Coordinates of C-alpha atoms in Angstrom, one line a residue:
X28 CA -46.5 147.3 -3.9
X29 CA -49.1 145.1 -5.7
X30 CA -48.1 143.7 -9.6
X31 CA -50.0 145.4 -12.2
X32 CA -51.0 145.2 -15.6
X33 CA -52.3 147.9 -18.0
X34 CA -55.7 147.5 -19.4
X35 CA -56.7 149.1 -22.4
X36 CA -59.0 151.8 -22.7
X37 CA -60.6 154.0 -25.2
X38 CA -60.1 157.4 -25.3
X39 CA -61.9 160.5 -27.1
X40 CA -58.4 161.0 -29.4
X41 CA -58.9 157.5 -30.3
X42 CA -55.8 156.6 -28.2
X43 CA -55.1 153.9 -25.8
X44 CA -54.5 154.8 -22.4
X45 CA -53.4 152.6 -19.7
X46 CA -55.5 151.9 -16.5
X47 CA -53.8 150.2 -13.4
X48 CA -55.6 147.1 -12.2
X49 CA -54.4 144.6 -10.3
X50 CA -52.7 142.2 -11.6
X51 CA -51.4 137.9 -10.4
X52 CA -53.3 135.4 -8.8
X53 CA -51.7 133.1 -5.8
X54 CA -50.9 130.4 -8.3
X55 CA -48.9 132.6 -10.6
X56 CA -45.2 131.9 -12.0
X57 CA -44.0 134.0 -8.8
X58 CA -46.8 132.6 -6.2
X59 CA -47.4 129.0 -7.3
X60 CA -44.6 126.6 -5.8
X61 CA -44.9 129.1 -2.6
X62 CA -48.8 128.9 -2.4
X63 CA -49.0 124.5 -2.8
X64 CA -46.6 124.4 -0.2
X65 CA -48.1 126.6 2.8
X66 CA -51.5 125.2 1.7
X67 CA -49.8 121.5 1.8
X68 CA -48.8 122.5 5.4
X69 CA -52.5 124.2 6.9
X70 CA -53.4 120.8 4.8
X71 CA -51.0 118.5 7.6
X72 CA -52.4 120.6 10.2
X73 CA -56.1 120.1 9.0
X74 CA -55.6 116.1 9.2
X75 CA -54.7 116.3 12.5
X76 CA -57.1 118.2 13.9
X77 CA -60.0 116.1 12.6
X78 CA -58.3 112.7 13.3
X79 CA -56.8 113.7 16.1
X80 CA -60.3 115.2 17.9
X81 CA -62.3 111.8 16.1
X82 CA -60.1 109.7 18.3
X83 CA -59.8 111.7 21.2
X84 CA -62.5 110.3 23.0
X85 CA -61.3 106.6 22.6
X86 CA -58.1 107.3 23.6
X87 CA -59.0 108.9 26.5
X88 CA -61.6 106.4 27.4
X89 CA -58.7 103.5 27.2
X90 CA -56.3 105.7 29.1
X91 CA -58.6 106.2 31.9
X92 CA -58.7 110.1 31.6
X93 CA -62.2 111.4 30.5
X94 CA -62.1 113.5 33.9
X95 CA -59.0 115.6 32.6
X96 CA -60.4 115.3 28.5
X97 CA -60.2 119.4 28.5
X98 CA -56.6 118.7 29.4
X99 CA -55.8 117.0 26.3
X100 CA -57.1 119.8 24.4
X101 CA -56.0 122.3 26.3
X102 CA -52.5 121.4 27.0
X103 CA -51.8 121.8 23.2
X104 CA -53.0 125.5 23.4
X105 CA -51.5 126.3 26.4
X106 CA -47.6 125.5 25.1
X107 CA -48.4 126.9 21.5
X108 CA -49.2 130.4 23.3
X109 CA -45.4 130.6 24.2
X110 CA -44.9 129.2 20.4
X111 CA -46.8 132.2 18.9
X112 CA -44.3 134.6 20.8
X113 CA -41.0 132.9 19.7
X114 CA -42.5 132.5 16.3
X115 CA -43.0 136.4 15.8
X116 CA -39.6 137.5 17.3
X117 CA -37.8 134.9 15.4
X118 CA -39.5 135.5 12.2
X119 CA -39.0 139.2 12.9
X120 CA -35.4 138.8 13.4
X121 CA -34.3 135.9 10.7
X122 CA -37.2 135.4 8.9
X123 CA -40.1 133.0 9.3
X124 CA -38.0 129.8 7.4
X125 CA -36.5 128.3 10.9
X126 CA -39.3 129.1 13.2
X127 CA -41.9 127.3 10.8
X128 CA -39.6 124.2 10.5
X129 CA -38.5 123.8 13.9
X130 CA -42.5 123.8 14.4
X131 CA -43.5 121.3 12.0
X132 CA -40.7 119.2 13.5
X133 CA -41.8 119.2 16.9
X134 CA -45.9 118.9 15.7
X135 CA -44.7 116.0 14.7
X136 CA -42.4 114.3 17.5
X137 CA -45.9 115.5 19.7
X138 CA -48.1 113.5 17.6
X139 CA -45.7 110.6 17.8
X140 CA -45.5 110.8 21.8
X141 CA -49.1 111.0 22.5
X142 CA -49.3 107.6 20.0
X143 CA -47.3 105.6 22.2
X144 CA -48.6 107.3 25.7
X145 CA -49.3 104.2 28.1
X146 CA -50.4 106.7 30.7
X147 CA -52.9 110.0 29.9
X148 CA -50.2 112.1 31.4
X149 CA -47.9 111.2 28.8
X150 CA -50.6 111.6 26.1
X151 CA -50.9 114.8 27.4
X152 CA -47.3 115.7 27.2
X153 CA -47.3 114.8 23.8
X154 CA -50.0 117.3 23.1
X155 CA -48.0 119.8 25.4
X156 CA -44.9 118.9 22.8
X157 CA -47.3 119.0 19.8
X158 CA -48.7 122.5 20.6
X159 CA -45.3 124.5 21.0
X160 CA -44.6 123.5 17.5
X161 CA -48.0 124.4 16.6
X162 CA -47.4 128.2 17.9
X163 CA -44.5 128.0 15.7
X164 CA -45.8 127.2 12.4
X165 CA -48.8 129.2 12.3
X166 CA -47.2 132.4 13.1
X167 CA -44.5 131.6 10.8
X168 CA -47.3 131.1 8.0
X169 CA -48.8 134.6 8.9
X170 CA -45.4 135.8 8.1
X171 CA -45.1 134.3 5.4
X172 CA -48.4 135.9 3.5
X173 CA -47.5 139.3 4.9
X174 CA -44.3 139.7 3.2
X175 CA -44.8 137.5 0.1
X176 CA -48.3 138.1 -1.3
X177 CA -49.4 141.7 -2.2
X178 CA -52.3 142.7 0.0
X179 CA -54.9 142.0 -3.0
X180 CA -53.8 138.5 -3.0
X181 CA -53.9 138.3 1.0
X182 CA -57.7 137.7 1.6
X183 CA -57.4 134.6 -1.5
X184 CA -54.4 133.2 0.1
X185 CA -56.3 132.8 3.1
X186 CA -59.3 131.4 1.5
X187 CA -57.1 128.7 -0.1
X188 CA -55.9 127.8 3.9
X189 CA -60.3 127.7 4.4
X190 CA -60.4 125.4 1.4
X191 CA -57.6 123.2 2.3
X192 CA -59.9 121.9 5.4
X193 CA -62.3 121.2 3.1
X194 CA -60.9 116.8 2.3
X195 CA -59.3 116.8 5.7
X196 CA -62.8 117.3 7.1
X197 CA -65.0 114.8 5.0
X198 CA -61.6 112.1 5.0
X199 CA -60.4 112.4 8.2
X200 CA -63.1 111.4 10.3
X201 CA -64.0 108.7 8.4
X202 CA -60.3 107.8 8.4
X203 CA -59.6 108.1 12.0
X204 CA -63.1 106.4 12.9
X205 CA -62.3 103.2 10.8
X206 CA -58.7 102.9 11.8
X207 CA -59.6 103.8 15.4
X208 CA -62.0 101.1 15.4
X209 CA -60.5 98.3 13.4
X210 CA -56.1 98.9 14.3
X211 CA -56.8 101.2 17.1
X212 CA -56.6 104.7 17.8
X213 CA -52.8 105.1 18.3
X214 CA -52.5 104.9 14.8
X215 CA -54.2 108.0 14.5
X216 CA -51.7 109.4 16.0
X217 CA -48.3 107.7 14.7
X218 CA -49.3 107.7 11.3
X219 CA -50.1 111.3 10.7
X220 CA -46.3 112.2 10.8
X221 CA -45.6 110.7 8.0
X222 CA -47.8 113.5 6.0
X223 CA -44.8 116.0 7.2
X224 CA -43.1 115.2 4.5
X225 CA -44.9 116.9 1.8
X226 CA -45.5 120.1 3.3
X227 CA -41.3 120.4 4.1
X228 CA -40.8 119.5 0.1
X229 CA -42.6 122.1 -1.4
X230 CA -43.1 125.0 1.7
X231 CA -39.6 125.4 2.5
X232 CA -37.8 126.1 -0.8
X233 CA -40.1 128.1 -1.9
X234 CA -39.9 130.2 1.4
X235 CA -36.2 130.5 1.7
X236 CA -36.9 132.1 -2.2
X237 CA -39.2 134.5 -1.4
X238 CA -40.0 135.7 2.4
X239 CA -36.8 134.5 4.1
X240 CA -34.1 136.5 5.9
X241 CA -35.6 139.9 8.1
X242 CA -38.0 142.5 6.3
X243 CA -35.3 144.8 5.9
X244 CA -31.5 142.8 5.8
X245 CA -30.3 146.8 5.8
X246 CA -31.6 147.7 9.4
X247 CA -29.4 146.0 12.5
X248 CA -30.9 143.4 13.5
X249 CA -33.1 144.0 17.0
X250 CA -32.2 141.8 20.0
X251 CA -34.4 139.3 20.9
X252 CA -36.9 141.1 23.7
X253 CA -36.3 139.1 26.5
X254 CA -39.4 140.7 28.3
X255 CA -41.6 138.8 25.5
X256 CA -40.1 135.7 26.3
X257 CA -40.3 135.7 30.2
X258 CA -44.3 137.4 29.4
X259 CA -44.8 134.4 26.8
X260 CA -43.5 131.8 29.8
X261 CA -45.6 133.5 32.4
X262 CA -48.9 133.7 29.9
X263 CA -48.5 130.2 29.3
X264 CA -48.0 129.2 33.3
X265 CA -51.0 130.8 34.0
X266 CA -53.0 129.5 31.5
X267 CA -52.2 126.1 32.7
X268 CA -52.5 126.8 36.5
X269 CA -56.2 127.9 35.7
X270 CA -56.6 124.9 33.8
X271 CA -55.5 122.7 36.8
X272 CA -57.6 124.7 39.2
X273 CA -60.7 124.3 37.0
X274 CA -60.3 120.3 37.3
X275 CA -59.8 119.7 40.8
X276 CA -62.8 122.4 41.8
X277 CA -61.3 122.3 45.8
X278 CA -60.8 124.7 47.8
X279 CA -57.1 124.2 47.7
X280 CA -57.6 124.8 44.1
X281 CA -58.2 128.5 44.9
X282 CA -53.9 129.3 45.2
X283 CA -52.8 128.1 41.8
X284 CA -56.0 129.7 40.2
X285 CA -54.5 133.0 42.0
X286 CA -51.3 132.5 40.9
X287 CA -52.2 131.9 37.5
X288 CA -54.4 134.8 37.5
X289 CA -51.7 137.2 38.8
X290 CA -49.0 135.9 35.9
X291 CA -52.1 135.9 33.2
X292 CA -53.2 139.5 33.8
X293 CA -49.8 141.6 32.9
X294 CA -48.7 139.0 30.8
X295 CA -51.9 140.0 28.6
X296 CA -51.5 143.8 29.3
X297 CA -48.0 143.0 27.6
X298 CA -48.5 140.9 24.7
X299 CA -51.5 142.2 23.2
X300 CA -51.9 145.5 21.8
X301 CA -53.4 148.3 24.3
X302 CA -57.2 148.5 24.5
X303 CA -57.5 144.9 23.2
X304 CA -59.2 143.8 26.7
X305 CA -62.1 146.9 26.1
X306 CA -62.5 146.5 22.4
X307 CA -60.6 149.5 21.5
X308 CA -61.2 150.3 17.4
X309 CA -59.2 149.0 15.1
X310 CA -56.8 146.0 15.4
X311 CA -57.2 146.1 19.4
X312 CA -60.8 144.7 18.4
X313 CA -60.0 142.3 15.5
X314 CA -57.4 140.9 18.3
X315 CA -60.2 140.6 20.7
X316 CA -62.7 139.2 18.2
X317 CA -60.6 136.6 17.0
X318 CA -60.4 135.5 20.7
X319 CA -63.7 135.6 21.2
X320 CA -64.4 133.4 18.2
X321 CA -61.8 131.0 18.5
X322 CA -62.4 130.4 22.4
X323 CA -66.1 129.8 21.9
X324 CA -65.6 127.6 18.9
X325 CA -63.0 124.8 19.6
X326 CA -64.5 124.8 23.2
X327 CA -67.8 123.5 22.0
X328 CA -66.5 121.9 19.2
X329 CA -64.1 119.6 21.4
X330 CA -67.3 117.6 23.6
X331 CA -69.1 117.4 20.4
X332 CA -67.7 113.7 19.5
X333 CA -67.5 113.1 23.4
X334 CA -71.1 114.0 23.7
X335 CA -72.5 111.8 20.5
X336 CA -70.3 108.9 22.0
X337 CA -71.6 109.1 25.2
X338 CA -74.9 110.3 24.9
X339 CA -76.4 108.8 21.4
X340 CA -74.6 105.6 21.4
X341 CA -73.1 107.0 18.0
X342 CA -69.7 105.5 16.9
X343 CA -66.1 107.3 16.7
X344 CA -66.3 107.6 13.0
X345 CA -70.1 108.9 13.0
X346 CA -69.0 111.0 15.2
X347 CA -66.1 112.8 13.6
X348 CA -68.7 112.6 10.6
X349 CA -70.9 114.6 12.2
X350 CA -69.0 117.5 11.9
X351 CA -67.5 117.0 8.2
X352 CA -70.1 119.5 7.0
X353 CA -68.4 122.2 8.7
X354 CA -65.5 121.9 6.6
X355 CA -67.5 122.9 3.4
X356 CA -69.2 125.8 4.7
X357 CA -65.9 126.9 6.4
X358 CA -64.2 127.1 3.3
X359 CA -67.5 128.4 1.8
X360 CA -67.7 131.4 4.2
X361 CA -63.7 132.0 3.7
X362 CA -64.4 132.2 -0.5
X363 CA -67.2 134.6 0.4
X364 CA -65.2 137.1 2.1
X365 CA -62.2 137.0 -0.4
X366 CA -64.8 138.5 -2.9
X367 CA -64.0 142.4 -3.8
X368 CA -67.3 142.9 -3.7
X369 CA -67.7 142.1 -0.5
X370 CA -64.7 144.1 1.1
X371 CA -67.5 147.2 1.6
X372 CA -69.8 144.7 3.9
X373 CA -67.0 143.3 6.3
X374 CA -68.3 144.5 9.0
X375 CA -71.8 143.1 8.4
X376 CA -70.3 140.0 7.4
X377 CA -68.4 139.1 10.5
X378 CA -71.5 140.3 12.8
X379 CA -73.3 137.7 11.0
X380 CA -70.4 135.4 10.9
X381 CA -70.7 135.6 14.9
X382 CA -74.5 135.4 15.0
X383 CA -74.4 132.0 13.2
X384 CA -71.2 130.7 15.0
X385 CA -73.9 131.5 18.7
X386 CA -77.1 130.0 17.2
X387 CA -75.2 126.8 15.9
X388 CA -73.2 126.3 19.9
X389 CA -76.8 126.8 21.2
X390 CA -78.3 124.4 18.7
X391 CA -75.9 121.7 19.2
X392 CA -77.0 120.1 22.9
X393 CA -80.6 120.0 22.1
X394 CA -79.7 116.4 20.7
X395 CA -79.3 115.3 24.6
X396 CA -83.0 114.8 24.1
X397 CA -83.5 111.4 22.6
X398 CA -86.4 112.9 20.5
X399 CA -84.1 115.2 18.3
X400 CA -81.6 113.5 15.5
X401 CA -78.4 113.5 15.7
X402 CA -78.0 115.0 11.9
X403 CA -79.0 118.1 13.4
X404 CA -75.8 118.4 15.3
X405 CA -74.5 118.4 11.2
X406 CA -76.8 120.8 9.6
X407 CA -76.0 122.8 12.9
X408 CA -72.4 122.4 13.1
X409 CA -72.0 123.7 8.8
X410 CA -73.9 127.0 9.7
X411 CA -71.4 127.6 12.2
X412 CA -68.8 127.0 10.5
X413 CA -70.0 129.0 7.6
X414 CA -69.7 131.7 10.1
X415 CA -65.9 131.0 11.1
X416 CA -65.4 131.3 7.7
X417 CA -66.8 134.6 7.4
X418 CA -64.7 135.7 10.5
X419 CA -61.7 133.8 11.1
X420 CA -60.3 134.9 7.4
X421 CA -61.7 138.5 7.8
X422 CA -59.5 138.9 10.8
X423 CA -56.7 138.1 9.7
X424 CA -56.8 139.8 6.3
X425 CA -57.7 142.8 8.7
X426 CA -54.6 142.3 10.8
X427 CA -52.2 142.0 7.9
X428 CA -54.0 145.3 6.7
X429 CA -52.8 147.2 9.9
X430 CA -50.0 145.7 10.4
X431 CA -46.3 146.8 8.9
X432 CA -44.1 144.6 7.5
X433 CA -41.5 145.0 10.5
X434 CA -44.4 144.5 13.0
X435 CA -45.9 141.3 11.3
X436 CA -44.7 139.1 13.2
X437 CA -45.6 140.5 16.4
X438 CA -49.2 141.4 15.2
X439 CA -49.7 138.0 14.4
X440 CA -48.1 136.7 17.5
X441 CA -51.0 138.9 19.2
X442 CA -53.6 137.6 17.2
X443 CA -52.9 134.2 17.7
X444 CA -52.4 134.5 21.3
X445 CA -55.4 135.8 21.7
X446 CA -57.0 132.7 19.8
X447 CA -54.8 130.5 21.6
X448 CA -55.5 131.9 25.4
X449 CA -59.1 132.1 25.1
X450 CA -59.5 128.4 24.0
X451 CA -57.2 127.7 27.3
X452 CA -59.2 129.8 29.4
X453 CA -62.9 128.4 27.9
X454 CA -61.9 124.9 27.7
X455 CA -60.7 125.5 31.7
X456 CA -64.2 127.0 32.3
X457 CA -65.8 124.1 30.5
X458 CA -64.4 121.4 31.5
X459 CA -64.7 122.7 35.1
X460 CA -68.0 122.6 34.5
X461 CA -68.5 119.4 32.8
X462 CA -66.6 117.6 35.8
X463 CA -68.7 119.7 38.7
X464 CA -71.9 118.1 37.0
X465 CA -70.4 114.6 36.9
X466 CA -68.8 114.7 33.6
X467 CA -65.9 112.5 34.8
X468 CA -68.5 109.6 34.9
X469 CA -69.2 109.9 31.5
X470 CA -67.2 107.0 29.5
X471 CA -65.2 105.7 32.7
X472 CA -64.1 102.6 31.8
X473 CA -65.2 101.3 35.3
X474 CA -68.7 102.8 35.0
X475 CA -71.6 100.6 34.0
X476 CA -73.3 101.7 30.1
X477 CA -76.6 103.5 32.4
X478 CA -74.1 105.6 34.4
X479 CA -72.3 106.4 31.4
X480 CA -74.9 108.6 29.7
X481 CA -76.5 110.1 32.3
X482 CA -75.2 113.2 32.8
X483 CA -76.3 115.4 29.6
X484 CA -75.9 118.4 32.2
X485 CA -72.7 118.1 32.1
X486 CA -72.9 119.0 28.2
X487 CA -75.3 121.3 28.6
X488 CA -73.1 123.5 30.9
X489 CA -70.5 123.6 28.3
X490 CA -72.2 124.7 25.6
X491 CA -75.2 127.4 26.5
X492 CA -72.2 129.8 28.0
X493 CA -70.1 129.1 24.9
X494 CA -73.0 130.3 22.5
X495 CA -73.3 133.8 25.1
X496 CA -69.6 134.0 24.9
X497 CA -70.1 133.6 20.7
X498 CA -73.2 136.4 20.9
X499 CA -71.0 138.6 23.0
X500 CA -68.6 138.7 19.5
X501 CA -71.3 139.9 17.6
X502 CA -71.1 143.3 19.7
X503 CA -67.4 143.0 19.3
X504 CA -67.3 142.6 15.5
X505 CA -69.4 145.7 15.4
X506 CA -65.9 147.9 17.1
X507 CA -64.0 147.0 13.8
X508 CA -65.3 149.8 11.7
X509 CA -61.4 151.5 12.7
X510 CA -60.1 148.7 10.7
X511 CA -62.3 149.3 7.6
X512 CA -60.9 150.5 4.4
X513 CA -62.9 153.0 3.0
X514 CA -65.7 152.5 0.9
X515 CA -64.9 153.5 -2.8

């Protein structure tokens, strides 16, 4: 039940009455030391994502795998979808305490193996390694809002995680570019550990206070569902047999991508909730929506540094620069929706959200031609992001909404496989379709400079589908009016 204080009022007998209003802010006495430390922790997870992708393309480059560079992506999203399933029956069981450090440990040893990778398979292990304990942490976050922030604070909570992208995105690219360029880019990777620190400080007392232990220590304790587990396994094998199947386009190819379509298909059926495939109303469709969103985000957003690289001549850190915009208007969009004023339009707001998150993936390749500048990948790249604001926080104030405290862990496993699969299955399609137009030329290390940028094609093929895929969400965000609280 939400804190709240009385308000005084005036009253025709010249009394005082009291009138219930909410009451607390995240950085109360009760939220404070609990709110800097999750935020600290989306904050380590920011940093690497911008560092981490401003590097990528060097790193690949030097290891001689631009024709796997979906992989490297990829790989961390297929392992953190069997994460996000042990993360919501663990937190369900014993709380989300373990689950979210076991993650941030193993985020870390990832980081550290892909730093000292002498081979791209190794590097891509690393990210393998880096995104089981990335399933882990974010579930165990979700967790971690349901049961300790009333649901008026929910929707502010999750703007602070917006915000807390906000230095990560202007610093880190500039950070990664200049180390990357002057010490190299495994230092990227070895030296962002060392951030872990903080976020285990202040997160994990503060947890073990106030959301640890089951919802309900009363009620026995279920036993772990060992169908999950063997679903999660199976869900995450046939992610990454589609993935391999994408990149060697053969006709061989054609047996793992049927095996990974026949251990994808019930594995979905039974992870997500029923009628999320057909938009169903209600959380089935803010399941599906944040798929949607997700997928057709990161999958563009991943060949944007490869492409300015490549294509434009533009270094790593002008690069990464490039898309330091979209941090603002992320956060911007995310503050915008936290509004009570704004809790009537939701709807509207996410269709628009996905609108601009289509019209900025379409916008992006026109800078192939050598006429257009590359700032416009920027001023593109913030509107989209504005719009992930708008719906990435919407949907997961929605799902905490319809989601009770005994089921919050598995809701948000569901929503975050659904995020997590359909960047695996987009960045398969993509990068199949970057390599079948030559895409493994671009940046080989034994290709002359000419070669080397003369495949925009290859771009182009990854992101016109990934702006249909984005319009397609508009249509999905519309199925959401189930999930609507009622106007007052």
């Amino acid at each position: 039940m939400s804190a709240l204080e009385p308000r005084e009022a005036g009253t025709d007998a010249g009394t005082v009455a009291a009138v219930d209003v909410p009451r607390g802010s995240v950085l109360d006495g009760a939220h404070r030391a609990l709110s800097i430390g999750i935020v600290s922790v989306v904050l380590l997870i920011a940093f690497e994502a911008t560092a981490v992708g401003t590097a990528m393309p060097v790193a690949a480059r030097e290891l001689d795998g631009i024709s796997v560079y979906a992989f490297a992506f990829s790989a961390y999203f297929t392992t953190s979808l069997f994460g996000m399933v042990v993360a919501g029956q663990w937190s369900d069981r014993n709380g989300p305490l373990v689950p979210l450090t076991a993650g941030i440990s193993a985020f870390a040893a990832g980081l550290l193996l892909s730093g000292t990778a002498g081979a791209m398979w190794v590097f891509i292990l690393g990210r393998a390694v880096q995104g089981l304990g990335g399933g882990l942490v974010i579930v165990a976050l979700y967790v971690v809002v349901s049961r300790a922030y009333e649901e008026h604070l929910r929707p502010a909570i999750m703007a602070a995680f917006a915000a807390s992208w906000v230095v990560p995105s202007v610093v880190g690219p500039l950070a990664s570019g200049t180390i990357t360029e002057h010490l190299g880019w495994r230092w990227v990777f070895v030296g962002i550990p060392v951030l872990v620190v903080l976020p285990l400080a202040l997160a994990l007392p503060a947890i073990r206070r106030t959301a640890s232990g089951p919802a309900d220590p009363s009620a026995p304790r279920a036993p772990w569902d060992r169908r999950r587990v063997l679903l999660a396994l199976a869900i995450s094998a046939g992610a990454g047999l589609l993935q391999y199947a994408g990149q060697e386009l053969r006709w061989l190819s054609l047996l793992p991508a049927s095996v990974g379509v026949a251990l994808l298909v019930p594995a979905v059926r039974g992870l997500l909730p029923r009628g999320t495939v057909r938009a169903a109303r209600g959380l089935p469709a803010v399941v599906l929506l944040r798929g949607v969103a997700a997928g057709s985000f990161i999958a563009a957003e991943s060949f944007v540094p490869l492409m300015l690289v490549t294509q434009r001549g533009v270094s790593p850190t002008l690069a990464g620069f490039s898309l330091a915009l979209g941090g603002l208007t992320w956060a911007l969009g995310s503050w915008i929706q936290s509004r009570p004023w704004t809790e009537p339009y939701r709807e509207r707001l996410v269709v628009l959200g996905m609108l601009l998150v289509a019209l900025a993936i379409a916008a992006v390749p026109s800078v192939l031609l050598p006429a257009v500048p590359v700032w416009v990948v920027a001023i593109a790249w913030g509107f989209g992001c504005l719009g992930m604001g708008l719906v990435i926080a919407s949907t997961s104030v929605l799902l905490m909404k319809l989601s009770p405290p005994e089921e919050a862990g598995a809701n948000s496993a569901a929503l975050q496989i659904s995020d997590g699969l359909s960047n695996v299955l987009l960045l398969a399609a993509g990068g199949a379709a970057f390599a079948a137009l030559g895409g493994g030329a671009v940046g080989h290390a034994a290709a002359s400079v000419a070669d080397q940028a003369s495949h925009p094609g290859a771009f182009a093929v990854v992101f016109l589908p990934m702006a249909g895929v984005a319009a397609a969400g508009a249509w999905v965000a519309t199925r959401l009016r189930g999930a609507m609280p009622e106007s007052p």
